[in-house]
Short mmCIF file of C-alpha atoms and ligand atoms in Angstrom, two decimals:
data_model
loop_
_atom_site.label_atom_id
_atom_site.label_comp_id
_atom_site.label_asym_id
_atom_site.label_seq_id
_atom_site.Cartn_x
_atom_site.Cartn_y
_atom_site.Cartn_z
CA UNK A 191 -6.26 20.09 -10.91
CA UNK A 192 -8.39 22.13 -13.07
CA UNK A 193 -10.89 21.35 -15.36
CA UNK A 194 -11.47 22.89 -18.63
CA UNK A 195 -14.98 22.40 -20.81
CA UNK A 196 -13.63 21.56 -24.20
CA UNK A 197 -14.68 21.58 -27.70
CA UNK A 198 -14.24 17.89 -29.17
CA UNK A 199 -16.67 18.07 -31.94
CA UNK A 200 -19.34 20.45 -34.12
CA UNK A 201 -21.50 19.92 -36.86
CA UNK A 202 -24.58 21.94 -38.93
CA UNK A 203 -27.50 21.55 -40.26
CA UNK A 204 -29.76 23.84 -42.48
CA UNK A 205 -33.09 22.76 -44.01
CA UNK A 206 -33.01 22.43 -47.86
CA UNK A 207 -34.88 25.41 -48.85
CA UNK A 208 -33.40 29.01 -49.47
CA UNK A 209 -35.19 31.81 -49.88
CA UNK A 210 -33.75 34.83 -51.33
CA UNK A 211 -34.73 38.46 -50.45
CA UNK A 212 -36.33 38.53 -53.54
CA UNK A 213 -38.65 36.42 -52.96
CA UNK A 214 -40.52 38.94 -50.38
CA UNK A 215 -40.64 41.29 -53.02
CA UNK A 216 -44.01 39.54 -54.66
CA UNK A 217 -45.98 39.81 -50.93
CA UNK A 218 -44.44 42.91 -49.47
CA UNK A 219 -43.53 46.02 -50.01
CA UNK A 220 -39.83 45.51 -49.20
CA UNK A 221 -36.88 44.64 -51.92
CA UNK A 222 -33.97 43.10 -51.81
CA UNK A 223 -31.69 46.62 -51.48
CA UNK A 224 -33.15 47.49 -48.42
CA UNK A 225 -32.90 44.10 -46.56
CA UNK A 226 -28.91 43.98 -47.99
CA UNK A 227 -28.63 47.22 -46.98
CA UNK A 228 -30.02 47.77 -43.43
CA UNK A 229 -29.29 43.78 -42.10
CA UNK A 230 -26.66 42.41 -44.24
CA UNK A 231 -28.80 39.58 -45.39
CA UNK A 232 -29.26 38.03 -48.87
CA UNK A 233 -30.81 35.01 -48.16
CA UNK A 234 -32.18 32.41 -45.16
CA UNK A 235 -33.39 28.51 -44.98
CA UNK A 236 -36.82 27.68 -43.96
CA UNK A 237 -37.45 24.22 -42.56
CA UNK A 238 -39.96 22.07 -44.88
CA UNK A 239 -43.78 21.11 -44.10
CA UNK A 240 -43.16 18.44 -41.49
CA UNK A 241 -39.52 19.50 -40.44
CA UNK A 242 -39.46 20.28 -36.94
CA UNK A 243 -36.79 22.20 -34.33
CA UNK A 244 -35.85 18.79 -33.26
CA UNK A 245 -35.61 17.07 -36.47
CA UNK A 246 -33.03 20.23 -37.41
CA UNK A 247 -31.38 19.63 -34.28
CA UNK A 248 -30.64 16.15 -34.57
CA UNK A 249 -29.11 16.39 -37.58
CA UNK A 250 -26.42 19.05 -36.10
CA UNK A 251 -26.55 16.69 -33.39
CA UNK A 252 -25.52 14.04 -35.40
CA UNK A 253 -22.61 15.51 -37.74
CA UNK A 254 -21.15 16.60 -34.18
CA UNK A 255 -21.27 13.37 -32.91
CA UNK A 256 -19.77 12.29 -36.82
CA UNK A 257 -16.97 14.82 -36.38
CA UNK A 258 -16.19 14.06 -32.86
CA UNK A 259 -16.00 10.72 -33.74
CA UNK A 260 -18.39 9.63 -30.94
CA UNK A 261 -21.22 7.29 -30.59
CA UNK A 262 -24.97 9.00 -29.26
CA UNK A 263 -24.29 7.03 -25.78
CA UNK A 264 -20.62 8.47 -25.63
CA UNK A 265 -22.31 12.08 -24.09
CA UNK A 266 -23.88 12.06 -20.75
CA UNK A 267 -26.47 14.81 -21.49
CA UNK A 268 -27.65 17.40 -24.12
CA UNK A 269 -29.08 20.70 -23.43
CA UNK A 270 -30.94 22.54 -26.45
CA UNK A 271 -31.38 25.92 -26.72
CA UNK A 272 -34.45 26.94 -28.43
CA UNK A 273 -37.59 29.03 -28.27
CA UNK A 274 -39.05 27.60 -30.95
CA UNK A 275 -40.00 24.24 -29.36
CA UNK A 276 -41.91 20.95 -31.53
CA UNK A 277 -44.04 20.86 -28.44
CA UNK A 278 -44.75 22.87 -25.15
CA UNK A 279 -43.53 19.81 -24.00
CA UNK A 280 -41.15 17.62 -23.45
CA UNK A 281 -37.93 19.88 -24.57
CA UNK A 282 -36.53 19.20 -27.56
CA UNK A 283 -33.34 17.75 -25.99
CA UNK A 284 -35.06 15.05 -25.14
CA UNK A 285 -36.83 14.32 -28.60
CA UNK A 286 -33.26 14.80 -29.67
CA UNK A 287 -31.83 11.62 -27.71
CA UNK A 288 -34.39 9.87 -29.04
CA UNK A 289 -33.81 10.45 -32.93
CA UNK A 290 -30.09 10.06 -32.13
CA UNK A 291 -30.69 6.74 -30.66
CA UNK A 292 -29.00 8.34 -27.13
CA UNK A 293 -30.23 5.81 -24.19
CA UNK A 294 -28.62 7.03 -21.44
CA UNK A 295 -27.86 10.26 -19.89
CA UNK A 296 -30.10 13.72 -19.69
CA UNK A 297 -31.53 16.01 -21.91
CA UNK A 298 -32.93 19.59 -21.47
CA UNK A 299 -33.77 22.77 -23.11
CA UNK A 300 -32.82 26.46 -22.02
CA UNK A 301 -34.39 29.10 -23.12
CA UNK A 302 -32.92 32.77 -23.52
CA UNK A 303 -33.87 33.65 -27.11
CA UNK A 304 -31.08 34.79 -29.58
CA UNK A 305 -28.60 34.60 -26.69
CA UNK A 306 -29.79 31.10 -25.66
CA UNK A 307 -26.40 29.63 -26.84
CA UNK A 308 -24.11 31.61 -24.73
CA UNK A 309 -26.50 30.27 -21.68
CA UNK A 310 -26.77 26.60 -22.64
CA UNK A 311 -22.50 26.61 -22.92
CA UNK A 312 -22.78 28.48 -19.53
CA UNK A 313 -25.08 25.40 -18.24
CA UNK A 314 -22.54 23.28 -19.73
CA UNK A 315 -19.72 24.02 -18.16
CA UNK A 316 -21.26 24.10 -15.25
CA UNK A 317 -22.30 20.79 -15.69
CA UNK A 318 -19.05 19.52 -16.56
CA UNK A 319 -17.02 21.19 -13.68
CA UNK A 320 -18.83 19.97 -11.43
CA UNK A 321 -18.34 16.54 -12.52
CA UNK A 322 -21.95 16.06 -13.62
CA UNK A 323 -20.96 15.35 -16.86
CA UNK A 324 -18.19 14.27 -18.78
CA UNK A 325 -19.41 14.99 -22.15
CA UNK A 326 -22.31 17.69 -22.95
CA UNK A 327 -23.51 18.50 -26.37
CA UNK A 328 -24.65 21.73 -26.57
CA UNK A 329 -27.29 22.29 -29.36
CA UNK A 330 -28.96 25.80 -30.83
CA UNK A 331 -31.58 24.99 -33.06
CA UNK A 332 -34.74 26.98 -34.17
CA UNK A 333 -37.94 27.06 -36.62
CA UNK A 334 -38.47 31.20 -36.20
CA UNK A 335 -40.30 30.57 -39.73
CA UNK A 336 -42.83 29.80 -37.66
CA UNK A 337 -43.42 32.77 -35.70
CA UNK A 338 -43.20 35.03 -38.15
CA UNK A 339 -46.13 37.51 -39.14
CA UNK A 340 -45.56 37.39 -42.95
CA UNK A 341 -47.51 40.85 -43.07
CA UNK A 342 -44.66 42.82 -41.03
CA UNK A 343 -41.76 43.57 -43.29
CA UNK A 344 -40.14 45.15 -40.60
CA UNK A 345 -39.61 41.65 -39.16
CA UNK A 346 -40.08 38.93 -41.39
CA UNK A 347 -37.30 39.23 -43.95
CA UNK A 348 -34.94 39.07 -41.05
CA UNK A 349 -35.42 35.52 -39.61
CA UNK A 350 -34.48 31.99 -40.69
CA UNK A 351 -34.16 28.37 -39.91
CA UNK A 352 -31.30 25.92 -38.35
CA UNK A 353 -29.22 24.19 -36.30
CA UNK A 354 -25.65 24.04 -34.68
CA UNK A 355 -24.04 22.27 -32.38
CA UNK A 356 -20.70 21.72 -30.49
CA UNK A 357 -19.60 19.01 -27.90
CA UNK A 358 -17.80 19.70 -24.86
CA UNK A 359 -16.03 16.99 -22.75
CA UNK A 360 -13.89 17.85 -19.25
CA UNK A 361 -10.38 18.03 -19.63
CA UNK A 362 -7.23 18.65 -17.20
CA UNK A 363 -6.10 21.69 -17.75
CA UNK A 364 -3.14 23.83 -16.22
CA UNK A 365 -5.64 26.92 -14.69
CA UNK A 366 -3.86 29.64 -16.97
CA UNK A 367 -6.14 31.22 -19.63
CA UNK A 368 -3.45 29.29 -22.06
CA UNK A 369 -6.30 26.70 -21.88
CA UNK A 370 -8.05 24.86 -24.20
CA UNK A 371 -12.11 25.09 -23.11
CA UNK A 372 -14.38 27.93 -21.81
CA UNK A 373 -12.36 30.57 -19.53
CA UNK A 374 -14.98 32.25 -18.76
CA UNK A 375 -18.50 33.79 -19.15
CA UNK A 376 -20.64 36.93 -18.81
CA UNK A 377 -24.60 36.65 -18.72
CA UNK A 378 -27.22 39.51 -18.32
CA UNK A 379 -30.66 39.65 -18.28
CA UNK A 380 -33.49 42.90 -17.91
CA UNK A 381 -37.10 41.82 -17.80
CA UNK A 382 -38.32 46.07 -18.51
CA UNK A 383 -36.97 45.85 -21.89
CA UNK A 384 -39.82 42.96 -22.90
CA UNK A 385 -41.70 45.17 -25.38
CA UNK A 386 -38.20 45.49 -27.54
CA UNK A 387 -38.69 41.64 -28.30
CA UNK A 388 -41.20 39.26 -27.79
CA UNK A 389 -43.88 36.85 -28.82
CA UNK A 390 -47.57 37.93 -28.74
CA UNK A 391 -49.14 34.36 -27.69
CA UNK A 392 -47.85 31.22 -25.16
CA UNK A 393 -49.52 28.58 -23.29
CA UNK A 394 -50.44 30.50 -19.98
CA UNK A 395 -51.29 33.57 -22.20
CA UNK A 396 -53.36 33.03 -25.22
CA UNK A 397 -52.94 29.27 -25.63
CA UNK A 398 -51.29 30.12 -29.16
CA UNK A 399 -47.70 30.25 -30.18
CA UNK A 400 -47.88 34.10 -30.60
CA UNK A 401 -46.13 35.85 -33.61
CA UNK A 402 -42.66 37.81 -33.12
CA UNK A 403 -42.63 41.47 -32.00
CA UNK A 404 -39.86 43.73 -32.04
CA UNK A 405 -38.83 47.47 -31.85
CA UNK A 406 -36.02 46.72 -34.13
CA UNK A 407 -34.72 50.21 -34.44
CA UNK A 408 -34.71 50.51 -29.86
CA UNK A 409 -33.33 47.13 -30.01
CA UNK A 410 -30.60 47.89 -32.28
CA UNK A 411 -29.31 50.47 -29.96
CA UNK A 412 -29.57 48.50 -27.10
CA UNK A 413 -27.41 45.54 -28.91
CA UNK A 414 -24.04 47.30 -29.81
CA UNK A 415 -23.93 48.81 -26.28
CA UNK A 416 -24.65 45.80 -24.33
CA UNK A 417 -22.80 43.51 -27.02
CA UNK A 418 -19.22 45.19 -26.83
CA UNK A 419 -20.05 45.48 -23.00
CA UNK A 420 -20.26 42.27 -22.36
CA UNK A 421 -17.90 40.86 -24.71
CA UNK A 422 -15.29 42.78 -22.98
CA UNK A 423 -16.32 41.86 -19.62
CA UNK A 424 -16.18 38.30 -20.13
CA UNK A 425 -12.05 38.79 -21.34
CA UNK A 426 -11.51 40.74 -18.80
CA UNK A 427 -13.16 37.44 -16.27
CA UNK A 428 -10.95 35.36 -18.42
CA UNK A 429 -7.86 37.95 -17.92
CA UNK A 430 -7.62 38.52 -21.10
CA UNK A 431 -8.14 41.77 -23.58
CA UNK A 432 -9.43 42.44 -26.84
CA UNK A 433 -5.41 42.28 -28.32
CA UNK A 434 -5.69 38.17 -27.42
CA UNK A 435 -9.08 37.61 -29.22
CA UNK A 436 -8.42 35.90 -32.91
CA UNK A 437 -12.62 35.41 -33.54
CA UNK A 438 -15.48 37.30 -32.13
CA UNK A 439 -18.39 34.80 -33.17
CA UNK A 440 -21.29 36.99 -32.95
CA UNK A 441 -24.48 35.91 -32.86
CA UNK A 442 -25.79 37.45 -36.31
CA UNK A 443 -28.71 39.37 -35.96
CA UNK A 444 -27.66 42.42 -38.91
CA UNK A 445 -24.24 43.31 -40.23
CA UNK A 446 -24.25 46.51 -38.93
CA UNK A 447 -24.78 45.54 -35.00
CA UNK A 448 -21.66 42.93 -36.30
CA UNK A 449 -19.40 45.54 -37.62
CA UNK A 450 -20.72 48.47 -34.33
CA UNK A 451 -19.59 45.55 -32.36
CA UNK A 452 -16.49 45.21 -33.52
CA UNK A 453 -15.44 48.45 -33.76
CA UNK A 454 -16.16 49.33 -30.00
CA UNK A 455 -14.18 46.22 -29.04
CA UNK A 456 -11.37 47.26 -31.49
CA UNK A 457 -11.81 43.97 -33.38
CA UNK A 458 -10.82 44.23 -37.45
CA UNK A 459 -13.82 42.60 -39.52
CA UNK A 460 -11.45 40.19 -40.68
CA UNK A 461 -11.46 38.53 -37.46
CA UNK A 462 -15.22 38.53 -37.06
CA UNK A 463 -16.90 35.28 -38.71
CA UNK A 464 -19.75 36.48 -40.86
CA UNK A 465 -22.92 33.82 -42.00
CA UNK A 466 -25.66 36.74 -41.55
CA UNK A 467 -25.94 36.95 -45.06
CA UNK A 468 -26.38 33.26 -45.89
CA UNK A 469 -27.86 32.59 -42.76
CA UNK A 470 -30.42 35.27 -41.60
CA UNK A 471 -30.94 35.71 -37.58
CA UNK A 472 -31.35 32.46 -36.95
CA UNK A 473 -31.50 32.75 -32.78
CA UNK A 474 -29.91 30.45 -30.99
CA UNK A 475 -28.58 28.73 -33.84
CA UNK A 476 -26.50 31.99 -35.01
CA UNK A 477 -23.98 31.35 -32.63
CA UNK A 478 -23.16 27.33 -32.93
CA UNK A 479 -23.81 27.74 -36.79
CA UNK A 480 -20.88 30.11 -36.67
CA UNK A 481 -18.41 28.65 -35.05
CA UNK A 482 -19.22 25.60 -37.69
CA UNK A 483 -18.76 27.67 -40.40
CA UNK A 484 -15.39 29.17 -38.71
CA UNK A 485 -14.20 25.90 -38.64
CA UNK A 486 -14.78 24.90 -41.78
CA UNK A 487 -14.14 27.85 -43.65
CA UNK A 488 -10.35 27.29 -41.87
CA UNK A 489 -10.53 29.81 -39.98
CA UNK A 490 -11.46 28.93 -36.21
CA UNK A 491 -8.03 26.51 -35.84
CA UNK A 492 -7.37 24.56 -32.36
CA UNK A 493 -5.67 27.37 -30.07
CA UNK A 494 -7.72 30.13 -30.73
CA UNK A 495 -9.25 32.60 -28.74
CA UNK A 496 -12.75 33.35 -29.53
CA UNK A 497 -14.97 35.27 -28.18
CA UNK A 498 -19.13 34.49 -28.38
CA UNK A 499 -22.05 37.22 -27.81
CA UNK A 500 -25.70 37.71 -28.13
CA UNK A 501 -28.37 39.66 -27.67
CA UNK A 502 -31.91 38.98 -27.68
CA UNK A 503 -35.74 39.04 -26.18
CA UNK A 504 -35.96 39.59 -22.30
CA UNK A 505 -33.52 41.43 -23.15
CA UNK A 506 -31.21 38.51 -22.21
CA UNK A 507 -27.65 38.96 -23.39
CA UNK A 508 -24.17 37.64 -22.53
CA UNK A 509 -20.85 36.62 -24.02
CA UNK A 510 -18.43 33.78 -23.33
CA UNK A 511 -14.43 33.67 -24.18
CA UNK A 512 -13.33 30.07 -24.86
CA UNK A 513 -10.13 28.82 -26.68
CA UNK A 514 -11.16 26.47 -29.14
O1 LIG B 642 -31.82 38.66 -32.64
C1 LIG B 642 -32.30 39.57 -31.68
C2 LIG B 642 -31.67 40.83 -31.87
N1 LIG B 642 -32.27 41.50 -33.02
C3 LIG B 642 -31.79 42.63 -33.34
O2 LIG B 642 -30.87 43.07 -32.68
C4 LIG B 642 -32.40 43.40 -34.46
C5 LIG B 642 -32.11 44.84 -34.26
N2 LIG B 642 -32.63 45.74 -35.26
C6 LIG B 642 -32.28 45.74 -36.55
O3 LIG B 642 -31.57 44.89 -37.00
C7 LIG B 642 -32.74 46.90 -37.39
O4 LIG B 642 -33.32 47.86 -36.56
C8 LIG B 642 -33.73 46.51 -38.50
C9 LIG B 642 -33.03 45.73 -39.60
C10 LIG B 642 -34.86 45.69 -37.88
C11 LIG B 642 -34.34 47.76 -39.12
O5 LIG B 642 -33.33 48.62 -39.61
P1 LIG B 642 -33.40 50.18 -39.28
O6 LIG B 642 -32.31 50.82 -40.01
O7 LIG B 642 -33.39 50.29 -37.78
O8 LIG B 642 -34.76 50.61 -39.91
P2 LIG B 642 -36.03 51.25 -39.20
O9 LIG B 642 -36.70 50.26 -38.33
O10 LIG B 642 -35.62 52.56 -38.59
O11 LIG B 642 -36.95 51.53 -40.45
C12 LIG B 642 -36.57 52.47 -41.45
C13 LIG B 642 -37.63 52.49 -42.50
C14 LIG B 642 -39.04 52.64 -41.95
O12 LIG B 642 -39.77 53.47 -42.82
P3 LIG B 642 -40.02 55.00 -42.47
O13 LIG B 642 -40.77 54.99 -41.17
O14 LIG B 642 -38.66 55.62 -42.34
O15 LIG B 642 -40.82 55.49 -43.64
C15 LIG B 642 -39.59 51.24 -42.04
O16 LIG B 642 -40.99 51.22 -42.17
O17 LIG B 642 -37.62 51.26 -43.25
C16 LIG B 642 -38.96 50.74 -43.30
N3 LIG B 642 -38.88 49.28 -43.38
C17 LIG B 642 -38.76 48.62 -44.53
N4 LIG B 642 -38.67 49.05 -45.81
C18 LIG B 642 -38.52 48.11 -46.76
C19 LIG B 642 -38.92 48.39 -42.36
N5 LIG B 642 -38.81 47.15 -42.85
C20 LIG B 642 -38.70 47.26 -44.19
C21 LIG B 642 -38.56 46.33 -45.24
N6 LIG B 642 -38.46 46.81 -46.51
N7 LIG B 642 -38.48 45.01 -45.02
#
């Protein structure tokens, strides 16, 4: 018997408030050509005064649970990716049970930046193969608002607010990469590249949350390398090859890493799923937020083979092929 991590539910949620590129053009010297031109996006959603990562992720958390047609106490455990955390501590999964009303089970959060997604679903499955779980929500949700220097164009206009997630429950399946669930994974990780992408501040550091750093232009070359790289190395674990892939969900960072991508793995744009633009880099959320949209949009349909990957700070990156 084999056991197969799948999808059984997803749901969104981005805060009320959208800001246009425009609107950096009264503080900064930056318009709204540039950031169309060189990242693809027009406009992002900032989380309110008062609206926390976990108040964003409970609200994906519950349209998932909505769409799934589940109750809070039908999952066994909920693992958050974030970096942008209500408190040092505790994680934000657990803050999460409690604002779904979830009384049972575990919670916890993982931490890998923008490619924290493609690590929590690796968690996941884990979790669920082993029998540790028979239902895992899976959860990207981020405030980046608020580690944003609003006096760096180069990095500000880029970032923006939400939440996504996706629940997985363990399924017989026959072992062929016919499947239904996550076939497989591919995660990477290189501690020398720090400077590319980091924070300036943390608890053991500073004792302040630190504002974002980031060589975007090194970065950038780094990410449609290591991207089409990994993407393809997680098929290939899956025995698959770029002619079976219907999506490639990217995380969405800037349109052109999206469309280098895709062109090195030999994908047509018309099978990428695109929110950058509506969206902004929104971290961990990118990803789950995605596949959301996908699925609403009609795209993403039961069946289909889709391929997630991200990049991010660390650099941490990785890519995993499931058939939704
Ligand atoms: O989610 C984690 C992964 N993140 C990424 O992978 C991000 C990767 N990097 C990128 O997306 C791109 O490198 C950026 C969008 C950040 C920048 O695009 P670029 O084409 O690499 O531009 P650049 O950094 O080479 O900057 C070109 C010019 C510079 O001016 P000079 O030195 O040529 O005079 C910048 O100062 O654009 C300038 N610039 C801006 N101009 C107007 C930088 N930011 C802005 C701005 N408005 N907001």
């Amino acid at each position: 018997m084999t056991l197969r991590s799948v999808v059984i539910g997803c749901g969104r949620y981005l805060p009320d408030r959208i800001v246009p590129n425009s609107e950096f053009e009264k503080t900064l010297d930056t318009n709204d050509e540039w950031i169309r031109t060189r990242s693809g996006i027009e406009r992002r959603h900032f989380a309110g005064d008062g609206e926390f990562t976990s108040d964003l992720a409970a609200k994906a958390a519950n349209a998932a649970l909505a769409n799934a047609g589940l109750d809070a106490d039908d999952v066994d455990a909920i693992i958050v990716a974030t970096s942008t955390p209500d408190l040092t501590f505790p994680s934000v999964a657990t803050m999460v049970q409690q604002k779904i009303g979830m009384t049972r089970g575990f919670g916890f959060d993982v931490q890998a930046v923008c490619a924290g997604f493609v690590f929590a679903l690796t968690t996941a499955n884990g979790l669920l193969l082993s029998g540790q779980a028979k239902r895992v929500m899976v959860i990207g949700a981020e405030t980046f608002s608020r580690i944003m220097d609003w006096t760096d164009r180069a990095t500000c206009v880029l970032f923006g607010d939400g939440a996504g997630a996706l629940i997985f429950e363990a399924q017989t399946g026959t072992g062929k990469n016919s499947d239904r669930g996550i076939l497989a994974a591919d995660l990477n990780s290189d501690g020398r590249y720090k400077d590319m992408l980091y924070v300036d501040g943390g608890v053991s550091s500073t004792g302040t949350s630190g504002k974002l750093r980031m060589q975007g232009n090194a970065l950038f070359r780094q990410a449609v390398e290591k991207l089409a790289a990994t993407a393809e190395t997680a098929l290939e674990n899956a025995g698959l090859t770029r002619d079976d892939v219907d999506w490639v969900v990217p995380h969405q960072a800037n349109i052109r890493i999206i469309q280098g991508t895709a062109r090195k793995l030999g994908v047509p744009m018309e099978q990428v799923i695109q929110t950058v633009q509506d969206h902004g880099n929104t971290s961990a959320a990118s990803i789950p937020l995605a596949f959301c949209v996908g699925v609403e949009e009609g795209k993403i349909k039961p069946g289909d083979l889709c391929i997630a990957e991200a990049i991010g700070g660390g650099l941490a990156w990785g890519a995993v092929a499931l058939r939704w």
